[in-house]
Coordinates of C-alpha atoms in Angstrom, one line a residue:
M1 CA 46.0 -117.6 -63.4
C2 CA 47.0 -114.5 -65.3
W3 CA 43.3 -113.8 -66.2
R4 CA 42.3 -114.3 -62.5
I5 CA 44.8 -111.7 -61.5
I6 CA 43.5 -109.3 -64.1
R7 CA 39.9 -109.9 -63.0
T8 CA 40.8 -109.3 -59.3
T9 CA 42.5 -106.1 -60.2
L10 CA 39.5 -105.0 -62.2
L11 CA 37.1 -105.8 -59.3
L12 CA 39.3 -103.6 -57.1
I13 CA 39.1 -100.8 -59.6
L14 CA 35.4 -101.0 -59.9
L15 CA 34.9 -101.0 -56.1
G16 CA 37.3 -98.2 -55.2
A17 CA 39.0 -96.2 -57.9
V18 CA 37.7 -93.8 -60.6
V19 CA 39.2 -94.2 -64.1
E20 CA 38.9 -91.2 -66.4
A21 CA 39.1 -91.5 -70.1
V22 CA 38.2 -89.3 -73.0
A23 CA 36.1 -92.0 -74.5
Q24 CA 35.5 -95.4 -73.0
A25 CA 32.8 -98.0 -72.7
P26 CA 30.8 -97.4 -69.4
T27 CA 32.0 -99.5 -66.4
Y28 CA 28.7 -99.0 -64.6
Y29 CA 25.0 -98.9 -65.5
E30 CA 22.2 -97.8 -63.3
F31 CA 18.7 -99.4 -63.0
H32 CA 16.4 -99.2 -66.0
P33 CA 13.0 -101.1 -66.3
Q34 CA 14.0 -102.3 -69.8
S35 CA 17.5 -103.4 -68.9
I36 CA 18.6 -106.8 -70.2
M37 CA 21.5 -107.0 -67.7
T38 CA 21.8 -109.7 -65.1
L39 CA 24.7 -110.8 -62.9
G40 CA 27.1 -112.9 -65.0
G41 CA 25.3 -112.0 -68.2
G42 CA 26.8 -110.7 -71.3
F43 CA 25.8 -107.8 -73.6
S44 CA 27.2 -105.5 -76.3
V45 CA 28.0 -101.8 -75.9
S46 CA 26.7 -101.1 -79.4
D47 CA 23.2 -102.4 -78.6
L48 CA 22.0 -102.3 -75.0
T49 CA 18.6 -103.6 -76.0
Q50 CA 19.6 -107.1 -77.2
A51 CA 19.9 -109.9 -74.6
K52 CA 22.7 -112.4 -75.2
Q53 CA 23.1 -116.1 -74.5
Q54 CA 24.4 -117.2 -71.1
C55 CA 28.0 -117.8 -72.0
V56 CA 29.6 -117.7 -68.5
K57 CA 29.1 -120.1 -65.6
F58 CA 30.0 -118.7 -62.1
D59 CA 29.3 -118.8 -58.4
V60 CA 27.6 -115.9 -56.6
K61 CA 29.7 -114.2 -54.0
P62 CA 28.4 -111.7 -51.4
L63 CA 30.7 -108.6 -51.3
D64 CA 29.5 -106.8 -48.1
R65 CA 29.1 -108.0 -44.6
D66 CA 26.4 -105.4 -43.7
A67 CA 22.8 -106.3 -44.8
T68 CA 22.0 -102.6 -45.3
L69 CA 24.6 -100.3 -46.7
S70 CA 22.7 -97.0 -46.8
T71 CA 19.3 -95.3 -46.7
K72 CA 18.8 -92.1 -48.7
A73 CA 15.9 -89.7 -49.1
T74 CA 16.4 -86.9 -51.6
I75 CA 14.5 -84.4 -53.6
E76 CA 15.5 -82.8 -56.9
L77 CA 14.2 -80.5 -59.6
A78 CA 14.0 -82.0 -63.1
T79 CA 14.0 -79.5 -66.0
S80 CA 14.3 -81.9 -69.0
S81 CA 13.7 -85.5 -69.9
Q82 CA 17.5 -86.1 -69.4
T83 CA 17.5 -84.6 -65.9
L84 CA 14.3 -86.5 -65.1
R85 CA 16.1 -89.7 -65.9
Q86 CA 19.0 -88.7 -63.7
A87 CA 16.7 -87.7 -60.8
L88 CA 15.1 -91.2 -61.0
S89 CA 18.5 -92.9 -61.1
M90 CA 17.4 -94.4 -64.4
D91 CA 20.3 -95.2 -66.7
S92 CA 20.5 -92.8 -69.6
S93 CA 22.7 -95.0 -71.7
I94 CA 20.1 -97.8 -71.7
D95 CA 17.2 -95.4 -72.1
V96 CA 18.6 -93.7 -75.2
S97 CA 19.2 -97.1 -76.7
Y98 CA 15.4 -97.7 -77.0
L99 CA 13.3 -95.6 -79.3
M100 CA 10.3 -96.0 -77.0
F101 CA 10.1 -96.2 -73.3
T102 CA 7.7 -98.9 -72.2
G103 CA 8.5 -99.2 -68.5
S104 CA 7.1 -102.0 -66.3
A105 CA 4.2 -102.7 -63.9
S106 CA 5.8 -100.6 -61.1
F107 CA 8.0 -98.3 -63.2
S108 CA 5.8 -96.6 -65.8
M109 CA 5.7 -92.8 -66.3
S110 CA 4.6 -90.2 -68.8
Q111 CA 7.5 -88.3 -70.3
E112 CA 5.1 -85.4 -71.0
N113 CA 5.8 -84.4 -67.4
I114 CA 8.4 -82.0 -68.8
A115 CA 5.7 -80.0 -70.5
T116 CA 6.1 -76.2 -70.5
N117 CA 8.4 -73.5 -69.1
D118 CA 5.7 -72.7 -66.5
D119 CA 5.8 -76.2 -65.0
V120 CA 7.9 -77.5 -62.1
N121 CA 8.8 -81.1 -61.8
L122 CA 10.1 -82.3 -58.4
V123 CA 11.4 -85.9 -58.0
M124 CA 11.4 -87.2 -54.4
N125 CA 13.3 -90.5 -54.0
F126 CA 13.7 -93.0 -51.1
T127 CA 16.3 -95.7 -51.5
N128 CA 17.6 -98.5 -49.4
E129 CA 20.8 -100.2 -50.6
Y130 CA 21.6 -103.7 -49.4
G131 CA 24.8 -105.8 -49.7
R132 CA 26.2 -106.2 -53.2
V133 CA 26.9 -109.5 -54.9
G134 CA 29.6 -110.4 -57.4
I135 CA 30.8 -113.4 -59.4
E136 CA 33.6 -115.9 -58.7
N137 CA 35.0 -119.1 -60.3
E138 CA 33.7 -117.7 -63.6
Q139 CA 34.5 -119.5 -66.9
L140 CA 33.1 -119.7 -70.3
Y141 CA 30.8 -122.5 -71.2
P142 CA 32.4 -125.0 -73.7
F143 CA 30.4 -123.8 -76.8
A144 CA 31.6 -120.2 -76.1
Q145 CA 35.2 -121.1 -75.6
T146 CA 35.1 -123.2 -78.8
L147 CA 34.1 -120.1 -80.8
L148 CA 37.1 -118.2 -79.4
D149 CA 39.5 -121.2 -80.0
Q150 CA 38.3 -121.3 -83.7
H151 CA 38.8 -117.5 -83.9
Q152 CA 35.1 -117.0 -84.7
L153 CA 35.2 -113.6 -83.0
T154 CA 32.2 -112.1 -84.8
E155 CA 30.0 -115.1 -83.9
F156 CA 31.3 -115.0 -80.3
H157 CA 30.4 -111.3 -80.1
N158 CA 26.9 -112.0 -81.6
Q159 CA 26.1 -114.8 -79.1
C160 CA 27.9 -113.7 -76.0
G161 CA 28.6 -110.0 -76.3
D162 CA 31.6 -108.0 -75.5
Q163 CA 30.8 -107.0 -71.9
L164 CA 30.1 -109.0 -68.7
V165 CA 28.2 -108.0 -65.6
L166 CA 30.6 -108.5 -62.7
I167 CA 28.8 -106.9 -59.7
E168 CA 25.2 -106.2 -59.0
R169 CA 24.0 -103.5 -56.5
R170 CA 20.8 -104.5 -54.8
G171 CA 18.2 -102.6 -52.9
A172 CA 14.8 -100.9 -53.2
S173 CA 14.0 -97.5 -54.6
V174 CA 10.7 -95.6 -54.9
S175 CA 10.1 -92.2 -56.3
T176 CA 7.3 -89.7 -56.9
I177 CA 7.3 -87.3 -59.8
I178 CA 5.5 -84.2 -58.6
T179 CA 4.4 -81.9 -61.4
L180 CA 3.2 -78.4 -60.5
R181 CA 1.6 -76.7 -63.5
S182 CA 1.7 -72.9 -64.2
V183 CA 4.0 -72.0 -61.3
N184 CA 4.7 -68.2 -61.0
A185 CA 8.2 -67.0 -61.8
T186 CA 9.1 -66.1 -58.2
A187 CA 8.3 -69.5 -56.8
K188 CA 9.9 -71.3 -59.7
S189 CA 13.1 -69.3 -59.3
K190 CA 13.3 -70.1 -55.6
L191 CA 12.9 -73.8 -56.2
A192 CA 15.4 -73.9 -59.1
G193 CA 18.0 -72.1 -57.0
S194 CA 17.6 -74.6 -54.1
L195 CA 16.9 -77.9 -55.8
G196 CA 19.2 -77.8 -58.9
A197 CA 20.9 -80.9 -57.6
K198 CA 19.8 -83.8 -55.4
V199 CA 19.2 -82.5 -51.8
D200 CA 18.9 -84.7 -48.8
L201 CA 15.4 -84.3 -47.3
G202 CA 16.9 -84.4 -43.9
V203 CA 18.9 -81.1 -44.4
L204 CA 16.1 -79.1 -46.1
S205 CA 15.7 -75.7 -44.4
G206 CA 12.4 -74.9 -42.7
D207 CA 11.9 -72.1 -45.2
L208 CA 12.4 -74.3 -48.2
K209 CA 10.2 -77.1 -46.7
S210 CA 7.5 -74.5 -46.2
T211 CA 7.8 -73.3 -49.8
I212 CA 7.7 -76.8 -51.3
A213 CA 4.7 -77.8 -49.1
G214 CA 2.9 -74.6 -49.8
E215 CA 3.3 -74.8 -53.5
I216 CA 2.2 -78.5 -53.6
D217 CA -0.9 -77.8 -51.5
R218 CA -1.8 -74.7 -53.5
A219 CA -1.4 -76.6 -56.8
A220 CA -3.6 -79.4 -55.4
G221 CA -6.3 -77.0 -54.4
E222 CA -6.3 -75.2 -57.7
G223 CA -6.2 -78.4 -59.8
R224 CA -2.6 -77.9 -61.1
L225 CA -1.0 -80.9 -59.4
S226 CA -0.3 -84.3 -60.9
I227 CA 1.8 -87.1 -59.2
E228 CA 3.2 -90.3 -60.6
V229 CA 4.9 -92.9 -58.5
V230 CA 7.5 -95.4 -59.7
S231 CA 9.4 -98.2 -58.0
T232 CA 12.0 -100.9 -58.7
G233 CA 9.3 -103.4 -57.6
G234 CA 7.5 -104.7 -54.5
Q235 CA 4.2 -106.5 -53.8
G236 CA 2.7 -103.4 -52.1
F237 CA 3.0 -101.1 -55.1
A238 CA -0.7 -101.1 -56.0
A239 CA -1.5 -100.2 -52.4
L240 CA 1.1 -97.4 -52.5
S241 CA -0.4 -96.0 -55.7
T242 CA -3.8 -95.9 -53.9
V243 CA -2.3 -94.1 -50.9
V244 CA -0.6 -91.5 -53.1
R245 CA -3.8 -90.9 -54.9
Q246 CA -5.7 -90.4 -51.7
T247 CA -2.9 -88.1 -50.4
T248 CA -3.3 -85.9 -53.5
D249 CA -7.1 -85.8 -53.0
S250 CA -6.6 -84.6 -49.4
K251 CA -5.4 -81.1 -50.6
T252 CA -3.5 -80.4 -47.4
A253 CA -0.1 -81.4 -46.0
I254 CA 0.6 -83.4 -49.2
F255 CA 4.4 -83.1 -49.1
E256 CA 4.5 -84.5 -45.5
K257 CA 2.1 -87.3 -46.3
L258 CA 4.0 -88.3 -49.4
Q259 CA 7.2 -88.6 -47.5
A260 CA 5.4 -90.9 -44.9
A261 CA 3.9 -93.0 -47.7
L262 CA 7.2 -93.6 -49.5
G263 CA 9.0 -94.3 -46.2
D264 CA 6.4 -96.9 -45.2
Y265 CA 6.5 -98.6 -48.6
L266 CA 10.3 -98.9 -48.4
K267 CA 10.0 -100.7 -45.1
S268 CA 8.3 -103.6 -46.9
F269 CA 11.6 -104.5 -48.6
T270 CA 14.4 -106.7 -47.3
P271 CA 17.6 -108.1 -48.9
A272 CA 15.5 -111.2 -49.8
N273 CA 13.0 -109.3 -52.0
A274 CA 15.4 -106.5 -53.2
A275 CA 15.8 -105.6 -56.9
P276 CA 18.9 -104.6 -58.9
L277 CA 19.9 -100.9 -58.5
G278 CA 22.9 -101.0 -60.8
F279 CA 25.6 -103.1 -62.5
H280 CA 29.4 -102.9 -62.5
V281 CA 30.7 -104.4 -65.8
G282 CA 33.9 -105.2 -67.5
P283 CA 35.2 -106.9 -70.7
M284 CA 33.8 -110.4 -71.6
L285 CA 36.0 -113.3 -70.5
N286 CA 38.9 -113.9 -72.9
Y287 CA 37.5 -111.3 -75.3
S288 CA 40.3 -108.8 -76.0
Q289 CA 38.8 -106.4 -78.5
S290 CA 38.3 -103.0 -77.0
Q291 CA 34.8 -101.3 -77.2
D292 CA 35.9 -97.9 -76.0
D293 CA 35.3 -96.3 -79.4
L294 CA 31.7 -97.4 -79.4
W295 CA 30.5 -95.1 -76.6
G296 CA 31.0 -91.6 -75.2
I297 CA 29.3 -88.6 -73.8
E298 CA 28.8 -86.9 -77.2
K299 CA 27.3 -90.1 -78.7
E300 CA 24.9 -90.5 -75.8
D301 CA 23.8 -86.9 -76.1
R302 CA 23.1 -87.3 -79.8
L303 CA 21.1 -90.5 -79.2
S304 CA 19.2 -88.6 -76.5
V305 CA 18.2 -85.9 -79.1
L306 CA 17.0 -88.6 -81.5
V307 CA 15.1 -90.5 -78.9
D308 CA 13.4 -87.4 -77.4
T309 CA 12.4 -86.2 -80.9
Y310 CA 11.0 -89.7 -81.8
R311 CA 9.0 -90.1 -78.6
R312 CA 7.5 -86.7 -78.8
L313 CA 6.6 -87.0 -82.5
Y314 CA 5.2 -90.5 -81.9
R315 CA 2.9 -89.3 -79.2
E316 CA 1.8 -86.5 -81.5
R317 CA 1.1 -89.1 -84.2
V318 CA -1.1 -91.1 -81.8
D319 CA -2.9 -87.9 -80.9
I320 CA -3.5 -87.0 -84.5
Q321 CA -4.9 -90.5 -85.3
S322 CA -7.2 -90.4 -82.3
I323 CA -8.5 -87.0 -83.2
L324 CA -9.1 -88.0 -86.8
S325 CA -11.0 -91.1 -85.7
K326 CA -13.0 -89.0 -83.3
Q327 CA -11.9 -91.1 -80.3
D328 CA -10.2 -88.0 -78.8
P329 CA -12.4 -85.2 -77.3
R330 CA -10.3 -82.6 -79.1
A331 CA -12.0 -83.7 -82.3
G332 CA -15.1 -81.8 -81.2
V333 CA -13.1 -78.7 -80.3
Y334 CA -10.9 -78.1 -83.3
S335 CA -12.3 -76.4 -86.4
E336 CA -12.6 -78.1 -89.8
P337 CA -9.5 -76.3 -91.2
E338 CA -7.5 -77.5 -88.2
I339 CA -8.7 -81.1 -88.7
D340 CA -7.7 -80.9 -92.4
Q341 CA -4.3 -79.6 -91.3
L342 CA -3.8 -82.7 -89.0
R343 CA -5.1 -85.0 -91.7
A344 CA -2.4 -83.7 -94.1
L345 CA 0.3 -84.3 -91.5
Q346 CA -0.2 -88.1 -91.3
N347 CA 2.1 -89.2 -94.1
P348 CA 4.9 -86.7 -93.5
V349 CA 5.0 -87.7 -89.8
N350 CA 5.0 -91.4 -90.6
E351 CA 7.9 -91.0 -93.0
Y352 CA 9.9 -88.9 -90.6
L353 CA 9.5 -91.4 -87.8
V354 CA 10.9 -94.1 -90.2
Q355 CA 13.9 -91.9 -91.0
L356 CA 14.5 -91.2 -87.3
A357 CA 14.4 -95.0 -86.5
E358 CA 17.0 -95.6 -89.2
V359 CA 19.3 -92.8 -88.0
H360 CA 19.0 -94.1 -84.4
R361 CA 20.0 -97.6 -85.6
R362 CA 23.1 -96.3 -87.4
C363 CA 24.1 -94.1 -84.6
K364 CA 24.1 -96.9 -82.0
A365 CA 26.5 -98.9 -84.2
A366 CA 28.7 -95.9 -85.0
T367 CA 32.1 -95.3 -83.5
N368 CA 33.0 -92.0 -81.8
E369 CA 34.8 -90.8 -84.9
N370 CA 31.8 -91.3 -87.2
L371 CA 29.0 -89.5 -85.3
S372 CA 27.9 -87.5 -88.3
V373 CA 25.5 -90.3 -89.0
C374 CA 23.6 -89.3 -85.8
E375 CA 22.3 -86.0 -87.2
L376 CA 18.6 -85.4 -87.1
P377 CA 17.0 -85.9 -90.6
Q378 CA 16.0 -82.8 -92.5
N379 CA 12.5 -81.6 -93.2
K380 CA 10.9 -82.4 -89.9
P381 CA 7.1 -81.9 -90.4
P382 CA 5.9 -78.8 -88.4
V383 CA 3.3 -79.9 -85.9
P384 CA 0.7 -77.1 -85.4
T385 CA 0.8 -75.2 -82.1
F386 CA -2.9 -75.9 -81.5
L387 CA -2.1 -79.6 -81.0
E388 CA -1.5 -79.2 -77.3
P389 CA -2.1 -81.9 -74.7
I390 CA -5.3 -82.0 -72.8
I391 CA -4.6 -80.4 -69.4
N392 CA -7.1 -80.4 -66.5
P393 CA -8.9 -77.2 -65.8
W394 CA -7.6 -75.4 -62.8
V395 CA -8.6 -72.4 -60.7
E396 CA -6.2 -69.5 -59.8
S397 CA -7.0 -67.1 -57.0
L398 CA -6.3 -63.5 -57.9
V399 CA -7.2 -60.1 -56.4
V400 CA -8.9 -57.1 -58.0
V401 CA -8.2 -53.7 -56.3
D402 CA -10.4 -50.8 -57.4
G403 CA -11.1 -52.5 -60.7
K404 CA -7.5 -53.5 -61.5
L405 CA -6.6 -57.2 -61.7
L406 CA -3.3 -57.9 -59.8
T407 CA -0.7 -60.4 -61.0
S408 CA -0.3 -63.9 -59.5
G409 CA 2.6 -62.8 -57.4
Q410 CA 0.9 -59.6 -56.2
S411 CA -2.2 -61.6 -55.3
R412 CA -0.3 -64.3 -53.4
A413 CA 1.5 -61.6 -51.3
I414 CA -2.0 -60.5 -50.1
F415 CA -3.4 -64.0 -49.6
E416 CA -0.3 -65.0 -47.6
D417 CA 0.0 -61.8 -45.6
P418 CA 0.9 -63.0 -42.0
G419 CA -0.8 -59.9 -40.5
S420 CA -4.3 -59.9 -39.2
G421 CA -7.3 -57.9 -40.4
E422 CA -10.0 -58.1 -43.0
F423 CA -9.2 -58.6 -46.6
L424 CA -9.2 -54.9 -47.5
T425 CA -6.9 -54.2 -44.5
R426 CA -4.4 -56.7 -45.9
V427 CA -4.7 -55.1 -49.4
R428 CA -4.1 -51.6 -47.9
R429 CA -0.7 -52.7 -46.4
R430 CA 0.5 -52.8 -50.0
T431 CA -1.9 -50.3 -51.6
P432 CA -2.8 -47.7 -48.9
E433 CA -5.1 -45.8 -51.2
A434 CA -7.2 -48.9 -52.1
K435 CA -11.0 -48.3 -51.7
T436 CA -12.4 -51.7 -52.8
A437 CA -11.0 -55.2 -53.1
A438 CA -12.4 -58.5 -54.2
E439 CA -11.1 -62.0 -54.8
V440 CA -11.1 -63.4 -58.3
L441 CA -11.3 -67.0 -59.2
K442 CA -9.8 -67.4 -62.7
I443 CA -10.6 -70.8 -64.3
H444 CA -8.0 -71.8 -66.9
G445 CA -9.0 -74.2 -69.8
R446 CA -11.6 -74.6 -72.4
I447 CA -14.6 -74.3 -70.1
L448 CA -18.1 -75.3 -71.0
D449 CA -19.8 -74.4 -67.7
A450 CA -19.2 -74.0 -64.0
A451 CA -21.9 -74.8 -61.5
L452 CA -22.1 -73.5 -57.9
I453 CA -22.9 -76.6 -55.7
A454 CA -23.9 -76.8 -52.1
T455 CA -23.4 -80.2 -50.4
D456 CA -24.9 -81.0 -47.0
E457 CA -23.3 -83.1 -44.4
E458 CA -25.4 -86.1 -45.4
G459 CA -24.0 -86.0 -48.9
G460 CA -26.9 -84.4 -50.7
N461 CA -26.1 -82.0 -53.5
E462 CA -28.0 -78.9 -54.5
Q463 CA -27.1 -77.0 -57.6
L464 CA -27.5 -73.3 -56.8
R465 CA -26.6 -71.7 -60.1
V466 CA -24.7 -72.5 -63.3
F467 CA -22.5 -70.2 -65.5
Y468 CA -22.1 -70.6 -69.2
P469 CA -19.0 -68.9 -70.6
K470 CA -20.3 -68.6 -74.2
H471 CA -23.9 -67.6 -73.3
T472 CA -25.1 -64.0 -72.6
R473 CA -28.1 -65.3 -70.7
G474 CA -28.3 -67.8 -67.9
D475 CA -31.0 -70.4 -67.0
T476 CA -33.4 -70.4 -64.0
L477 CA -32.5 -73.1 -61.6
G478 CA -34.7 -74.6 -58.9
F479 CA -33.2 -75.2 -55.5
S480 CA -35.0 -78.6 -54.8
G481 CA -34.3 -78.6 -51.1
T482 CA -36.8 -75.8 -50.5
G483 CA -38.3 -75.0 -53.9
I484 CA -36.7 -71.6 -53.9
T485 CA -35.8 -70.4 -57.4
I486 CA -32.6 -68.4 -58.0
G487 CA -32.9 -66.4 -61.2
L488 CA -30.0 -66.0 -63.6
S489 CA -31.8 -64.4 -66.5
G490 CA -31.3 -60.7 -65.7
F491 CA -28.5 -59.4 -68.0
Y492 CA -28.8 -55.7 -68.7
H493 CA -26.0 -55.0 -71.2
A494 CA -26.2 -55.6 -74.9
Q495 CA -23.6 -57.8 -76.6
E496 CA -22.1 -54.8 -78.5
D497 CA -21.3 -53.1 -75.2
L498 CA -19.1 -56.1 -74.2
D499 CA -16.8 -56.2 -77.2
D500 CA -14.2 -53.8 -75.9
L501 CA -13.8 -55.3 -72.4
S502 CA -10.8 -56.8 -70.9
P503 CA -9.0 -59.8 -72.5
F504 CA -9.1 -61.8 -69.2
G505 CA -11.8 -64.1 -70.5
A506 CA -15.5 -64.5 -69.9
A507 CA -16.2 -63.3 -66.4
Y508 CA -19.1 -63.6 -64.1
Y509 CA -20.0 -62.0 -60.8
Y510 CA -21.6 -65.0 -59.2
A511 CA -22.2 -64.1 -55.6
N512 CA -22.1 -61.2 -53.2
T513 CA -21.7 -63.4 -50.2
R514 CA -22.1 -60.5 -47.7
E515 CA -25.7 -60.4 -48.8
C516 CA -26.2 -64.1 -49.6
G517 CA -25.3 -66.9 -47.2
F518 CA -26.3 -70.5 -47.2
A519 CA -27.5 -72.7 -44.3
L520 CA -28.0 -76.3 -45.1
D521 CA -29.3 -77.6 -41.8
Q522 CA -32.4 -79.8 -42.5
G523 CA -32.5 -78.8 -46.1
T524 CA -33.3 -75.1 -45.4
W525 CA -31.9 -72.1 -47.2
S526 CA -31.7 -68.6 -45.7
R527 CA -30.4 -65.2 -46.8
D528 CA -30.1 -64.1 -43.2
Q529 CA -28.0 -66.9 -41.9
K530 CA -24.3 -66.6 -42.7
Y531 CA -23.3 -70.2 -41.8
L532 CA -23.6 -73.6 -43.3
S533 CA -23.0 -77.2 -42.7
G534 CA -21.3 -79.1 -45.5
Q535 CA -19.5 -77.2 -48.2
I536 CA -20.0 -74.9 -51.2
S537 CA -17.9 -75.6 -54.3
L538 CA -17.5 -74.9 -58.0
N539 CA -18.0 -77.9 -60.3
I540 CA -16.2 -77.1 -63.5
R541 CA -16.6 -78.9 -66.9
D542 CA -14.4 -78.4 -69.9
A543 CA -14.8 -79.0 -73.6
F544 CA -12.9 -82.3 -73.3
G545 CA -15.4 -83.8 -70.8
Q546 CA -13.1 -83.4 -67.8
Q547 CA -14.6 -82.2 -64.5
F548 CA -12.9 -80.5 -61.6
K549 CA -14.2 -79.5 -58.2
Y550 CA -13.0 -76.4 -56.4
E551 CA -14.0 -76.1 -52.8
L552 CA -15.0 -72.5 -51.7
A553 CA -15.9 -73.2 -48.1
S554 CA -16.4 -76.2 -45.8
F555 CA -18.0 -76.0 -42.3
Q556 CA -19.4 -78.1 -39.5
T557 CA -23.0 -77.9 -38.4
G558 CA -23.8 -74.6 -36.8
Q559 CA -20.3 -73.2 -37.3
R560 CA -20.6 -69.5 -38.1
H561 CA -18.7 -68.1 -41.1
E562 CA -18.6 -64.5 -42.3
F563 CA -17.5 -64.2 -45.9
E564 CA -15.2 -61.1 -45.7
H565 CA -15.1 -60.2 -49.4
D566 CA -16.9 -60.6 -52.6
Y567 CA -16.0 -63.2 -55.3
Y568 CA -15.9 -63.0 -59.1
L569 CA -15.5 -65.8 -61.6
I570 CA -13.3 -65.5 -64.7
V571 CA -13.2 -68.1 -67.4
D572 CA -10.5 -68.1 -70.0
E573 CA -11.4 -68.2 -73.7
T574 CA -8.3 -69.5 -75.2
N575 CA -9.4 -69.1 -78.8
G576 CA -10.2 -65.4 -78.7
P577 CA -8.3 -62.2 -77.7
N578 CA -11.5 -60.4 -76.5
G579 CA -13.0 -61.6 -73.2
R580 CA -16.4 -61.0 -71.8
F581 CA -17.6 -59.7 -68.4
I582 CA -21.2 -60.4 -67.7
P583 CA -22.8 -59.5 -64.3
L584 CA -25.2 -61.9 -62.7
E585 CA -28.0 -61.0 -60.2
D586 CA -27.1 -61.6 -56.6
C587 CA -29.5 -63.5 -54.3
S588 CA -31.5 -60.4 -53.5
G589 CA -32.2 -59.7 -57.2
D590 CA -30.1 -56.6 -57.3
V591 CA -27.7 -56.1 -60.2
L592 CA -24.3 -55.1 -59.0
R593 CA -23.7 -52.3 -61.4
P594 CA -21.0 -50.4 -59.4
E595 CA -18.5 -53.2 -59.4
Y596 CA -19.2 -53.8 -63.1
N597 CA -18.7 -50.2 -64.0
K598 CA -15.4 -50.0 -62.1
W599 CA -14.2 -53.1 -63.9
T600 CA -15.2 -51.7 -67.2
K601 CA -13.5 -48.4 -66.7
A602 CA -10.3 -50.0 -65.5
N603 CA -10.0 -52.6 -68.2
S604 CA -11.9 -51.6 -71.3
N605 CA -8.7 -50.5 -73.0
A606 CA -6.4 -53.3 -71.8
N607 CA -4.3 -55.1 -74.4

């Protein structure tokens, strides 16, 4: 009877009160795909990865009358692996107990999402919580009670654990991890200031919604967007993944479409097919030894450092092995000295991973007074900076005014100018003395080539011209639709004249679209017609074999379009400080020397 009173009191504490302590074993654990916890199951605070025998028999008791307790839709900015776990409502205590994160069929993610300081990671979550369930009429099975009666406490702890799951929260949760790469400082600062903590999607201001939606659509169009979706479960997860992928490909209104997709997916859940969202726990039945000295915030933080270091170095080891076996496309990009440097790292990295695993094991078993065993091992092997992850090529729209390339922020202010008028008119609102202006498409990555492609409404493709960043002469391409040849061989500047140009990367003037328009009706091409049916796009291929399509224009049959300004193409050369600017002939065969000279004059001494 005494124990039943204690247990009832504990349940009331778990349901209503908050108990603070300097160091105590957690009384609540959130969802984790690798969790071994189940209602009425036992576990040990010192090792949350080890399942125990079922030592308690019990009856299940519903604790709430309402079938649905709450529905939430939130968005949050994640700035580290730890805040990413928090944003996903994924238990950090359980996560840091595992050296590697393996996930599940519906909850698998790459922890490389937290990549660089220029990236933004938004986590959008939809959650339904249903009625909770608890245990009643609980008692130890005879074999477990016998261990206690014989004072075999160590054996009881090994078989049954020291903690018991008393209450299970049930529901459904689905999240998307939205990664925007290379976000400018202004936009990132605005998002960080507004989304530093979870924000209800229903109370987002119109301005903030517009900012988020605009950044996502812009990143999708430029190839800087990646989205992962995770869920606590559900039969429709594969279909949801397909919808999310199609939404990303749409390039427009992605934020709104993602919200609709997550909301629709959540509707497929009911209390009958819900999954655990979290667990309230207490001491194991009749086991009186306190475990409070085995866990605390400092210990969890130290385990987090060990785990993050191990996972990052493990991924780098996998990359090194793949490169050395030539299964990774980076093997064909790195120089022989760089390959030798990676080869020499193999043994030091393996040895350090073994040391990390041992420190992690000792740290989990350590008490809060003995956390010195949790220190990172010394002599961590330095992984070279050139071993960077393969990131998709992406296109950034910039503006050049009178030969001067504007920054990302300055360019965006012009592109997003709400006022009317031609391109140069919008430029002059900020630079009244501007005489010329052009749009620049800057391609980031290790680019092999970029082809200008016209696609008609029936799906036929015509390659109009191709650009080679590391070549000083182009090829002559045939336009098979009409037999018209567009020449790309007329370069008029010697290589030595290009060595002192801007460090922006290899640049190509690829079209003066005021002089050269395309009409794809019935497979015809015309310089005089400034409209097209279908689309014109850049198809970009990088050194890793990745391809990316950037759409320049898309129109219906007979729709007239006037290109209001010229375009340039810049391609980054990440391995060299000196870029190249090479002019191409336009469709009329004239070399556009004036623009080239302006660019040269403005940037020849740039650092």
